[in-house]
Short mmCIF file of C-alpha atoms and ligand atoms in Angstrom, two decimals:
data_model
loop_
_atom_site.label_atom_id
_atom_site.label_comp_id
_atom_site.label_asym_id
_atom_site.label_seq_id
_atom_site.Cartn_x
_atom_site.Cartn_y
_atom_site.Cartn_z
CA UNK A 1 79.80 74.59 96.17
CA UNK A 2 78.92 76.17 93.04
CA UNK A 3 75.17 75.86 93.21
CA UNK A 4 75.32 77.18 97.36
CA UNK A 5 77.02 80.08 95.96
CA UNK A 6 74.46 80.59 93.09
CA UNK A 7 77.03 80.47 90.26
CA UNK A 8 76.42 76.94 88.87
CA UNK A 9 76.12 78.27 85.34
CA UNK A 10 79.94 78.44 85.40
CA UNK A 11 79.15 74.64 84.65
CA UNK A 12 77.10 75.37 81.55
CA UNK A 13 78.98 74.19 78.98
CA UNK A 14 80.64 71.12 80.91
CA UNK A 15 79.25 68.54 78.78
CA UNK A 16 80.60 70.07 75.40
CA UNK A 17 84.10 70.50 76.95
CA UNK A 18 86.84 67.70 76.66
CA UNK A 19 89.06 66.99 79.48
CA UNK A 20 91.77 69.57 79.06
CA UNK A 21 89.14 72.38 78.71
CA UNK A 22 87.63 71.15 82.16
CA UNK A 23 90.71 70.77 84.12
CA UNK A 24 91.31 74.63 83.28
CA UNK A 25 88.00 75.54 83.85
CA UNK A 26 88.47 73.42 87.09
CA UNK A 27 91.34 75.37 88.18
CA UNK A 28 90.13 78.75 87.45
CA UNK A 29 87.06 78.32 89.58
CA UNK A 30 89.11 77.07 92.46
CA UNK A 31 91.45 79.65 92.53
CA UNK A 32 88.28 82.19 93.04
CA UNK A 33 88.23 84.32 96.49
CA UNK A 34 84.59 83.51 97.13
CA UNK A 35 84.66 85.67 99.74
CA UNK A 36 85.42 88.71 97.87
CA UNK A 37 83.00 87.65 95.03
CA UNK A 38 80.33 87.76 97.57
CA UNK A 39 80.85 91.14 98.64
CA UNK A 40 79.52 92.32 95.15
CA UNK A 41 76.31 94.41 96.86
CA UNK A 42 78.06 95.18 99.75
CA UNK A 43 77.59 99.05 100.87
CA UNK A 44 80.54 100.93 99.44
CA UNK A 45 83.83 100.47 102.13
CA UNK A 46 83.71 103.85 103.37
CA UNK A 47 80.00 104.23 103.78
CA UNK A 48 80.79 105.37 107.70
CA UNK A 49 83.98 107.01 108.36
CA UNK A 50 85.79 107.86 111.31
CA UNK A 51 86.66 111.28 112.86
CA UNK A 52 88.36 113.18 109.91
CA UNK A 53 91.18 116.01 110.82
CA UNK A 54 93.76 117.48 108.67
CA UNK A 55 97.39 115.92 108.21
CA UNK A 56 99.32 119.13 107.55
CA UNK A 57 101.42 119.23 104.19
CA UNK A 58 105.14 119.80 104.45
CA UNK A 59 105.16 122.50 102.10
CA UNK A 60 106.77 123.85 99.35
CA UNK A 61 108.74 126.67 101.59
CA UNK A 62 109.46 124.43 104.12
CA UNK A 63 111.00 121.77 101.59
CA UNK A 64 113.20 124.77 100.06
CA UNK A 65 114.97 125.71 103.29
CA UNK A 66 115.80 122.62 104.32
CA UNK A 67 116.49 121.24 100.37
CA UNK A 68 120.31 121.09 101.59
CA UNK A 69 119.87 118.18 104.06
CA UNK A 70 117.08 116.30 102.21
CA UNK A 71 119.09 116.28 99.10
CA UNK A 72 122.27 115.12 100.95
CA UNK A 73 120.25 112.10 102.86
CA UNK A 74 117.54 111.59 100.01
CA UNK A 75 121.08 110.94 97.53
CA UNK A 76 122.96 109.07 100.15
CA UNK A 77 119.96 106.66 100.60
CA UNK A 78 119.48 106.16 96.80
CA UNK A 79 123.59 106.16 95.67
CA UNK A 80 123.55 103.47 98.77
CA UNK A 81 120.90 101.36 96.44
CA UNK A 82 118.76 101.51 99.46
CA UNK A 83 115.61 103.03 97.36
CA UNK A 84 113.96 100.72 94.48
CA UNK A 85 111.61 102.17 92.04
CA UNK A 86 108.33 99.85 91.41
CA UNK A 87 105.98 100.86 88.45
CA UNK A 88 102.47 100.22 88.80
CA UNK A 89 101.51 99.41 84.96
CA UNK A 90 98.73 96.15 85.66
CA UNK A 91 95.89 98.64 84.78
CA UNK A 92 93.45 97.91 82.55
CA UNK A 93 93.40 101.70 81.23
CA UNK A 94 89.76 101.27 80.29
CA UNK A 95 88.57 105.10 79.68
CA UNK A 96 91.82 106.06 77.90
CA UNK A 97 90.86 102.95 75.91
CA UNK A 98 94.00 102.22 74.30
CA UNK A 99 94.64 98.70 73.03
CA UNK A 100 97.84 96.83 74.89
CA UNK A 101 99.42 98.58 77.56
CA UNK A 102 99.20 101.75 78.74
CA UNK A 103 102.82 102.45 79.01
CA UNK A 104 103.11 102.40 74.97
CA UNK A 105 100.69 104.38 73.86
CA UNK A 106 102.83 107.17 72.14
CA UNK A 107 102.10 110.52 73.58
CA UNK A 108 104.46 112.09 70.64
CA UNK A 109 103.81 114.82 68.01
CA UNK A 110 106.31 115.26 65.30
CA UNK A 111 108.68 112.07 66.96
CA UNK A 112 107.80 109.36 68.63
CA UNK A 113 107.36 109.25 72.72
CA UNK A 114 105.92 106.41 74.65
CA UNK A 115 104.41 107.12 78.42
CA UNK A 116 107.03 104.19 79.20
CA UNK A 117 110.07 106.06 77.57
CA UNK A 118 109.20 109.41 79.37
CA UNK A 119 109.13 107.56 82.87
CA UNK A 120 112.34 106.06 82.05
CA UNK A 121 113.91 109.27 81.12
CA UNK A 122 113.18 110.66 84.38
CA UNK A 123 114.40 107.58 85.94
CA UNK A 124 117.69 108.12 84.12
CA UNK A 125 118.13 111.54 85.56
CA UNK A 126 117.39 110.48 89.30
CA UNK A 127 120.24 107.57 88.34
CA UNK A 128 122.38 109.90 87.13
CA UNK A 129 121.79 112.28 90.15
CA UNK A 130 122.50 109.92 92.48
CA UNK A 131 125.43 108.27 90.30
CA UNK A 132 123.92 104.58 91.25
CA UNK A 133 121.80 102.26 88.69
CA UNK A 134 118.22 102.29 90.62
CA UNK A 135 116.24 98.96 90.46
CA UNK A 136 113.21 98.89 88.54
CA UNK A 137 110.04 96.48 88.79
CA UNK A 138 107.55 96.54 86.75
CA UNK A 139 104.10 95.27 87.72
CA UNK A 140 102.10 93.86 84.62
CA UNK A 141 98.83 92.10 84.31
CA UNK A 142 98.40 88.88 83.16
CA UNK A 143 96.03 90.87 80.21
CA UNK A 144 99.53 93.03 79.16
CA UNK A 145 102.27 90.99 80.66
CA UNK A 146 103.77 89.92 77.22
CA UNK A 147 103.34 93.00 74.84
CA UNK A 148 104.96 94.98 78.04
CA UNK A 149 108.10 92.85 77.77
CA UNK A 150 108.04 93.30 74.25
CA UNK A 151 107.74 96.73 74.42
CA UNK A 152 110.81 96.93 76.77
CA UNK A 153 113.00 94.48 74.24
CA UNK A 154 111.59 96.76 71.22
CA UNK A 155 112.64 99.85 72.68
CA UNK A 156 115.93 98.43 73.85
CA UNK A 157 115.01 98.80 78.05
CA UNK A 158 115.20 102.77 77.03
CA UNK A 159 118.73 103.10 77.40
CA UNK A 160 118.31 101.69 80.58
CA UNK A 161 120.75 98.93 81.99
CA UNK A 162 118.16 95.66 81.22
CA UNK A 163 119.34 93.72 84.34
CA UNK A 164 118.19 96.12 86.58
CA UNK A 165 114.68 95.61 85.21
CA UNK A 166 112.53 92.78 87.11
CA UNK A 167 109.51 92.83 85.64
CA UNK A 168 105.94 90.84 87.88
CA UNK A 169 102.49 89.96 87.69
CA UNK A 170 99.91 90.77 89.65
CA UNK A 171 96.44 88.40 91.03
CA UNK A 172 93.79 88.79 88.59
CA UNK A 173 89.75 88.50 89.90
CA UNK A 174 87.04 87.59 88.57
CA UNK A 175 84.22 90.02 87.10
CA UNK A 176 80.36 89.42 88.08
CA UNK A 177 77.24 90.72 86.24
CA UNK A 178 75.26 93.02 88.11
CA UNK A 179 73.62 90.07 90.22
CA UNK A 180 76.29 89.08 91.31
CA UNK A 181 76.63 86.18 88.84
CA UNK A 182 80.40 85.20 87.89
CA UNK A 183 80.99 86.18 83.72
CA UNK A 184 82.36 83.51 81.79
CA UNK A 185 84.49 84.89 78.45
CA UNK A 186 84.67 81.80 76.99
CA UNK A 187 82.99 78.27 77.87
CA UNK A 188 85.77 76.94 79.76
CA UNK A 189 87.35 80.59 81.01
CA UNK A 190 85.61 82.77 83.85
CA UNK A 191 85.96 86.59 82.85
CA UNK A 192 88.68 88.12 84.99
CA UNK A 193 90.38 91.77 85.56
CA UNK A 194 93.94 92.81 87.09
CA UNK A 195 92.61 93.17 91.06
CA UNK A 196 93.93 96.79 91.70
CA UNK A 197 96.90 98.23 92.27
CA UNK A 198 97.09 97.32 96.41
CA UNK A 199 98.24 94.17 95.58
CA UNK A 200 101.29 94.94 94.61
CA UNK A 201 103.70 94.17 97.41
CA UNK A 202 101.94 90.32 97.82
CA UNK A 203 102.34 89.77 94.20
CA UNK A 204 105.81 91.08 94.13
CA UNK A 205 106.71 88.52 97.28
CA UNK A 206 105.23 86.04 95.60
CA UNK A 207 107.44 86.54 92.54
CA UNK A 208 110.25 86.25 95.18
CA UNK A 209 111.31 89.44 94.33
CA UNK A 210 110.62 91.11 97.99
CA UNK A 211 113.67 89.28 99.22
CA UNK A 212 115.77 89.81 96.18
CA UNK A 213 115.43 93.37 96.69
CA UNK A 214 116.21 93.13 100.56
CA UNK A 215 118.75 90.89 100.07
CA UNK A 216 120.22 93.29 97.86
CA UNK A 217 120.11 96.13 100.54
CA UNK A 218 116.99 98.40 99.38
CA UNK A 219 115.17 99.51 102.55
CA UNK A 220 112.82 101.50 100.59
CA UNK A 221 110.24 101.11 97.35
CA UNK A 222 109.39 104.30 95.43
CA UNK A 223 105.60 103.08 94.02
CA UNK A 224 103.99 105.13 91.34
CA UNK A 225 101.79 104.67 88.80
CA UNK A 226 102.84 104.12 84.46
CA UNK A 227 99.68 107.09 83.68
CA UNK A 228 101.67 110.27 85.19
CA UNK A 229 104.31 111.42 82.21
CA UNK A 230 105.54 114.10 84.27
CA UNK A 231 106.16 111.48 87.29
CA UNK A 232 109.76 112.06 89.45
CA UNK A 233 110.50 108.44 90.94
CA UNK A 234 113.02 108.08 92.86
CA UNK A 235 113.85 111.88 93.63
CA UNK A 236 116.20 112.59 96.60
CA UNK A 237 114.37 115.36 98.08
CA UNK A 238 111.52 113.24 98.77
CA UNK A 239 113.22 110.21 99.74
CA UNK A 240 115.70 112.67 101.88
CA UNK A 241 112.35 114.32 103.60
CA UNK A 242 110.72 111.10 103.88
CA UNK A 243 113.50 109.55 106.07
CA UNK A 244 114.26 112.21 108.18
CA UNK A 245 110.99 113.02 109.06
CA UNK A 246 110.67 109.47 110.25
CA UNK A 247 107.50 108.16 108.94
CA UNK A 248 106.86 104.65 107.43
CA UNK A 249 106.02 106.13 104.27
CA UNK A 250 105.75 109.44 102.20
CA UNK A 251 103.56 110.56 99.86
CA UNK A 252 103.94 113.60 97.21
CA UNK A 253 100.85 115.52 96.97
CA UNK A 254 99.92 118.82 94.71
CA UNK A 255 97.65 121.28 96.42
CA UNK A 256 94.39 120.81 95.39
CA UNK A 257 92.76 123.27 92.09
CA UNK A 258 89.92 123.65 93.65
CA UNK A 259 87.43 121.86 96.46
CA UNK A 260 86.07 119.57 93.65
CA UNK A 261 89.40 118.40 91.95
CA UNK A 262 88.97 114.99 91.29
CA UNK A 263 91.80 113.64 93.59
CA UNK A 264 92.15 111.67 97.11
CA UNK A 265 93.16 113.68 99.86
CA UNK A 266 95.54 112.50 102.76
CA UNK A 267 94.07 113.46 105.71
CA UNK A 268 94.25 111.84 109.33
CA UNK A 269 91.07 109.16 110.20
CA UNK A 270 90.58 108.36 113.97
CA UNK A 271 94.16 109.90 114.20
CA UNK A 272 95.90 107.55 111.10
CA UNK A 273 97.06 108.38 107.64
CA UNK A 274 94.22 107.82 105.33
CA UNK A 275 93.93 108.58 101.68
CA UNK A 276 90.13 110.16 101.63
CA UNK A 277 89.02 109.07 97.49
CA UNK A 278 87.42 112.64 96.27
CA UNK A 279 83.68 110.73 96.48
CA UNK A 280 84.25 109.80 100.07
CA UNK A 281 84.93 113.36 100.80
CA UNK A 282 81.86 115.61 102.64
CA UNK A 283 81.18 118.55 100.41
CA UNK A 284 81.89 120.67 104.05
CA UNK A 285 85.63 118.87 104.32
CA UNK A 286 86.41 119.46 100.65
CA UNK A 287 85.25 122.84 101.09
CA UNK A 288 86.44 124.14 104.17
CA UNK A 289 89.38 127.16 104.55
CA UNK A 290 91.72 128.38 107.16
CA UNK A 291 92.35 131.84 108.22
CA UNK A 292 94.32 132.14 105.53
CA UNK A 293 91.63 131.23 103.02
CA UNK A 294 93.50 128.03 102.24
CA UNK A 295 91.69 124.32 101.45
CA UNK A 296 92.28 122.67 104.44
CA UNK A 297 91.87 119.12 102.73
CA UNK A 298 94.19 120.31 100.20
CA UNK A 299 96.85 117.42 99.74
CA UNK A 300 95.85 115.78 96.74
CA UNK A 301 97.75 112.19 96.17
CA UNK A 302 99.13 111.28 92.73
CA UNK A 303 100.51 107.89 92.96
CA UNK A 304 103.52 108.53 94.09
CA UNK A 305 104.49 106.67 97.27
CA UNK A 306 107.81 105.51 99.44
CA UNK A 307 106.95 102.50 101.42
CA UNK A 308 109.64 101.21 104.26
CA UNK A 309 110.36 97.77 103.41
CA UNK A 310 109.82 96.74 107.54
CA UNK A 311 106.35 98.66 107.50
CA UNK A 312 105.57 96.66 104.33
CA UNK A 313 105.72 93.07 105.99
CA UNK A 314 103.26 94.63 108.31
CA UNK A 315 100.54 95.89 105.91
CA UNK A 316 100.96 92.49 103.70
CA UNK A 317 99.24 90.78 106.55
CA UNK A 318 96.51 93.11 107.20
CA UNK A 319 93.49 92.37 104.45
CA UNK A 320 93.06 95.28 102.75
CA UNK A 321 89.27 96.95 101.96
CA UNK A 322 87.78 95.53 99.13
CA UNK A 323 86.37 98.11 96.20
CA UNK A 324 83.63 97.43 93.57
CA UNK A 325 84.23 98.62 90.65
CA UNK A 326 81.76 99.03 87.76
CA UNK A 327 82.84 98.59 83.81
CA UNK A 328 82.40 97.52 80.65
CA UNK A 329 83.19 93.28 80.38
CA UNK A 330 82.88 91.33 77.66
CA UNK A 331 81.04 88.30 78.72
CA UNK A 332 79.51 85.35 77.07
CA UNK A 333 75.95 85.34 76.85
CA UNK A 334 73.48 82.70 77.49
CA UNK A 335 73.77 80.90 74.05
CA UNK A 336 77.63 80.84 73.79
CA UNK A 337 77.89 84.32 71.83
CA UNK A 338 80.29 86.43 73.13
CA UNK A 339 79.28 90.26 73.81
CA UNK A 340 81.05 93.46 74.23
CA UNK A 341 78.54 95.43 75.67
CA UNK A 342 78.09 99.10 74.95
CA UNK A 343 77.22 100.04 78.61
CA UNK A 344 79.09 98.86 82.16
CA UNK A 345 77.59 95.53 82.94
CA UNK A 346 79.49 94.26 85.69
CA UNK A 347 81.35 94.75 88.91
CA UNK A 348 85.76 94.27 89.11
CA UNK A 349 86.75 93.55 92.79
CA UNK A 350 90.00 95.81 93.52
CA UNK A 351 92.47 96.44 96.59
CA UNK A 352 93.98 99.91 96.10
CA UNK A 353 97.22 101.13 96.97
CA UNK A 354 95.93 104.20 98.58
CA UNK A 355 94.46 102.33 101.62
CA UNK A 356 98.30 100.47 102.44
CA UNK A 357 98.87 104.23 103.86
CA UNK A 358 96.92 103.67 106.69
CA UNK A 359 98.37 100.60 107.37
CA UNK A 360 101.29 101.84 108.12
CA UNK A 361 100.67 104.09 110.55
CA UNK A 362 102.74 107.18 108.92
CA UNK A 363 103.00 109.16 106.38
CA UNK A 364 104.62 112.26 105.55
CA UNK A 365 102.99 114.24 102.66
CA UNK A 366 105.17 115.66 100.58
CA UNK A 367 104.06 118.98 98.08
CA UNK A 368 105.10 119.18 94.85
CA UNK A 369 104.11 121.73 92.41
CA UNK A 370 101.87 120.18 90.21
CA UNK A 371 103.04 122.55 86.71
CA UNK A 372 106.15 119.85 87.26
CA UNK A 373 104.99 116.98 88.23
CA UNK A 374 101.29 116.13 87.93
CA UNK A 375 100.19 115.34 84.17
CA UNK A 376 97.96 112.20 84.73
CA UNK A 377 96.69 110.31 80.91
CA UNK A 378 93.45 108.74 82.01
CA UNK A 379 90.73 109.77 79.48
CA UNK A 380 90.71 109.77 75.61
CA UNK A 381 89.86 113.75 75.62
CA UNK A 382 89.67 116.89 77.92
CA UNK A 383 90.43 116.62 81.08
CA UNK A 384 93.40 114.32 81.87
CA UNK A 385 93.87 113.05 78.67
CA UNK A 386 96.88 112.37 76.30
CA UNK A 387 96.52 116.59 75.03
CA UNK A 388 96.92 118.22 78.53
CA UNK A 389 99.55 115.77 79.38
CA UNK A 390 101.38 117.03 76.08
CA UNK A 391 100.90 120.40 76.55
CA UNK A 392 102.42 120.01 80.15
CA UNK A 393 105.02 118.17 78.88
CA UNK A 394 105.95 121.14 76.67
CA UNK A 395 105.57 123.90 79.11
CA UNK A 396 108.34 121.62 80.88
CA UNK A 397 110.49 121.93 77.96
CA UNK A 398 109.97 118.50 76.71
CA UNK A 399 110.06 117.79 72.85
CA UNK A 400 107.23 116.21 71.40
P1 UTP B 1 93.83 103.52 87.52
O1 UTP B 1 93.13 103.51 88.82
O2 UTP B 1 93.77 104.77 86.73
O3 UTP B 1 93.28 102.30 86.66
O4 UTP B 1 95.33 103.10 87.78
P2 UTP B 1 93.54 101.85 85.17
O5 UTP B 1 93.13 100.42 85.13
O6 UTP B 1 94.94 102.13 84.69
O7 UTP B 1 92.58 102.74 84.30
P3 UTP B 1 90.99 102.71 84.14
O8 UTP B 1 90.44 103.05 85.49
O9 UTP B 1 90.61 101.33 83.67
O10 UTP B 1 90.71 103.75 83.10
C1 UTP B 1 96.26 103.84 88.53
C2 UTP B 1 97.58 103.14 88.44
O11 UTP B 1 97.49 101.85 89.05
C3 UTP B 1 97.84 100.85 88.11
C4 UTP B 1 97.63 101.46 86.75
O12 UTP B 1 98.42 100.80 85.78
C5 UTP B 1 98.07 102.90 87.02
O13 UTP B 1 99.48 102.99 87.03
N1 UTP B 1 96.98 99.66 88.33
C6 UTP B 1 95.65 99.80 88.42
C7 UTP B 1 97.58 98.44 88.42
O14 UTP B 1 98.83 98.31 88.31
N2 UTP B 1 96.78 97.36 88.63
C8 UTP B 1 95.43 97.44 88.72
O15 UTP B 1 94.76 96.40 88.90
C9 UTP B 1 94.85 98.71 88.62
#
């Protein structure tokens, strides 16, 4: 099988392995999505689109005059313990480059603040808002699985009551060079990444924890990602505006800086939801105004998604679009040496969240204003980095 697939140097070291090292070896291989591997050189997913329109915002005004009755169903729904908060923290958080996960890296000045202890502070206050103790699962990688446990038992769950914390892993893949040839990391021990963030529902049914939840009543999962500090899970005006508007899922969304902003856009495609990544976007879409002189493609996602549990069942059986990803892998080289190369040598094979929108068939997005709740940490300086996060975090009076 190996050789018909071109990847019979997995099998270069056999003879020097004993019998353990083999069996694991063994395993590994077989648990390998071949067909997934194979799309490596495949044109990207969204090489030819469908017909793009708008999917109008429900905007800031709008949300104000009717705050009254989303607050009242949004707390209902939560106080009920029908809404579940799942943190998306199985990232690899290669540019920010931080060693161990991302959730711990301390974003503090003169004290000390983890991105993990700001998230749970805002969880707190949608708890305590709703007077209920929300659920909270954490996705981890196999890569950070341990030290985020650790980091949890350190820091004493944040204050946070522990058994409400379920903590899962997600699939990992494995990495190829840039022919397409599976990496090895060690001789008995293929290279492998976390497989993007879309996997999350099917990883948390297979930790059985899909049917705890339902069993225990929660109709809805709040999904956002760890790298947001100013994040608001769980809030009850979006969980409130979600339900009554009827959709299968919500999604908050700032309005766009400006038509290059570096964010997906939810727009409709051949008349469903899609999340639009801001390189699949024409330069005329991302540019294009209304009367008003408004960005038409102007709702920008930031990881922050309610999914109804029914709709979810649905999208777990649909396969989702596969992404290649290029980056930096440590591989072993021809003579057994092992390399951490300086430049991106090799493709990752991810499923992304963003595209279970469209699977569902509905989504209602949701504005927020970005001063309060956008302040992504995804590079090591400039632009989205730990220092703009802080700064935000101080104009909304948090101490650093
Ligand atoms: P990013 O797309 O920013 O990826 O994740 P990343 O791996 O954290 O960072 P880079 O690209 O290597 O620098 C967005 C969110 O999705 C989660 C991340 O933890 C973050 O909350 N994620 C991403 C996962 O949970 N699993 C994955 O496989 C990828």
């Amino acid at each position: 099988m190996l050789e018909a697939r071109g990847q019979a140097h997995l099998l270069r070291w056999w003879d020097e392995l004993d019998a353990a090292a083999r069996a694991r070896l063994l395993e590994q291989i077989a648990s390998v999505d071949w067909d997934t591997v194979a799309l490596w050189n495949a044109p990207p997913v969204f090489s030819a689109r469908g017909a793009v329109a708008p999917l109008p915002v429900l905007p800031r005004t709008e949300i104000e005059a009717r705050r009254a009755a989303f607050m009242q169903a949004g707390r209902a729904a939560v106080h009920a313990g029908k809404v579940a908060a799942v943190l998306l923290a199985g990232g690899q958080g290669t540019r920010l480059g931080a060693h161990g996960p991302k959730g711990a890296v301390d974003i503090g000045i003169t004290r000390s603040v983890s991105i993990f202890g700001r998230l749970m502070e805002n969880l707190k206050e949608a708890a305590c808002l709703c007077d209920v103790v929300i659920p909270l699962y954490i996705m981890t990688s196999e890569e950070n699985d341990a030290a985020t446990h650790a980091f949890f038992e350190e820091n004493a769950y944040f204050g946070y009551p522990q058994q409400a914390v379920r903590f899962f892993r997600q699939q990992m893949g494995p990495c190829v060079d840039l022919q397409g040839k599976v990496l090895l990391e060690a001789k008995d021990r293929l290279a492998i990444s976390p497989n993007g963030n879309g996997g999350w529902y099917t990883s948390l049914e297979r930790a059985g924890l899909a049917r705890e939840a339902e069993s225990q009543g929660v109709e809805w999962f709040n999904v956002f990602a760890v790298d947001n500090v100013l994040q608001r899970m769980c809030d009850p005006l979006f969980v409130g505006a979600t339900l009554l508007s009827g959709c299968a899922t919500g999604a908050k969304v700032v309005r766009k800086a400006c038509p290059e902003e570096r964010v997906g856009v939810l727009c409709l495609e051949n008349g469903l939801p899609t999340v639009i990544e801001y390189y699949d976007l024409s330069e005329e879409l991302a540019q294009l105004r209304d009367e008003r002189g408004e960005l038409v493609y102007s709702g920008g996602v930031i990881l922050n998604y309610l999914f109804r549990a029914d709709a979810l069942k649905a999208i777990a059986s649909v396969r989702l679009p596969v992404h290649v990803v290029k980056k930096k892998v440590p591989y072993l080289d021809e003579s057994g040496v092992l390399r951490d190369p300086a430049q991106e040598n090799a493709y990752k094979f991810e499923t992304l969240i963003l595209d279970m929108i469209r699977c569902a068939g509905s989504c209602l997005p949701f504005e927020v204003v970005r001063e309060h709740e956008f302040a992504p940490v995804k590079n090591r300086t400039g632009t989205d980095s730990v220092e703009s996060a802080r700064k935000l975090l101080q104009k909304n009076g948090v101490e650093l």
